[in-house]
């Protein structure tokens, strides 16, 4: 028997599958409704499906998703780090951040990461194993939404950021399937403006992807020159900053939209006013918001975060050039789930 995981199928694929086994297409909506609206993963409980279909589904298909294996709570910043186990016993991480006006889930899209940015634990402390498939990406959402319900935390996940482990632009097929589930009005119906995809700067397919889905883009830029970026982020050698900027110009932005530029603040490495000037010049033709991220020390990279004073100087320079700036107080630090700390520590 085939035993296909329904969570890996887009709605169209599910409809086609149902047709191929002699069932009506509209059953796809009913099944997706049980899964995503009613949080039901048991075919037996899908009561508006005829019994023979429920039996067929039970015998030949499954709804397997990664299971929460460990939860770490950080009371200080109201975030939860989850380690989840995939069916083949790999661990992945997701972070849930509860804020006043939103509930954000940060999802992983790979097991490990092939990019090997020098400052990032995910790429250095772990071996890259494989891409996650869409059931494992959307599965993080389903499993953690269920956790929220069981623990009466808050009503719903309102925002999704693809900023966990892995590089979304190198797993586009599964990211796109996940986005379809998240944004389809008759499935989860999440607004595109509440979804952010973060890339380390993979150029191929970038503007097409963002223009097609209309989701928000964050770029982990971190260094304003080719030389320095290549030193710390090896992907820059084949995805030159100059070409990345050209690609970013192809993105269609609505009036109030902007591209988020992530900029890691590393003491005496990229935090001088000269760096700030170069950054302003580099981005002068783009509509951006710059998010300054104090470096979260990880053992593979023994550098220091910039001082608060230096971050303020840097931020004020950018502001004086009329650039939107925010300084991220990194979430999940206490639970070891802050940016770059995704290294599956139990
Ligand atoms: N591969 C994608 C998605 C990962 S997002 C990308 O690079 O954008 C994770 C973010 O955390 C990236 O901006 C990454 O550069 C940043 N990061 C990595 N290591 C970090 C560290 N030690 N401290 C703070 N931020 C870090």
Coordinates of C-alpha atoms and ligand atoms in Angstrom, one line a residue, residues 119-120 162-164 166-168 198-200 220 222 262 264 293-296 298 339-340, ligand 1:
X119 CA 28.3 33.2 13.4
X120 CA 25.4 30.7 13.3
X162 CA 10.5 31.4 8.3
X163 CA 13.5 32.2 10.4
X164 CA 14.3 28.9 12.1
X166 CA 17.6 26.2 7.3
X167 CA 17.4 28.4 4.2
X168 CA 13.9 28.8 2.8
X198 CA 14.0 35.2 5.6
X199 CA 16.9 34.5 3.3
X200 CA 20.7 34.7 3.7
X220 CA 20.1 38.5 6.5
X222 CA 24.9 41.6 8.1
X262 CA 18.7 42.1 9.2
X264 CA 23.9 41.4 13.1
X293 CA 20.3 42.3 15.9
X294 CA 22.7 42.1 18.8
X295 CA 24.9 39.0 18.2
X296 CA 23.9 36.1 20.4
X298 CA 27.4 30.8 20.1
X339 CA 18.5 33.6 16.4
X340 CA 21.5 31.5 15.4
Ligands
LIG1 N1 18.7 31.1 6.4 C1 17.8 32.2 6.6 C2 16.8 31.9 7.7 C3 17.4 31.8 9.0 S1 16.9 33.2 9.9 C4 18.5 33.5 6.8 O1 19.7 33.4 6.9 O2 17.9 34.5 6.8 C5 18.0 33.2 11.2 C6 18.5 34.6 11.5 O3 19.4 34.7 12.6 C7 19.4 35.1 10.3 O4 19.2 36.5 10.1 C8 20.7 34.8 10.9 O5 21.7 35.5 10.2 C9 20.6 35.2 12.3 N2 21.6 34.7 13.2 C10 22.4 33.6 12.9 N3 23.3 33.4 14.0 C11 23.0 34.4 14.8 C12 23.6 34.8 16.1 N4 24.5 34.0 16.6 N5 23.1 35.9 16.7 C13 22.1 36.6 16.2 N6 21.5 36.3 15.0 C14 22.0 35.2 14.3

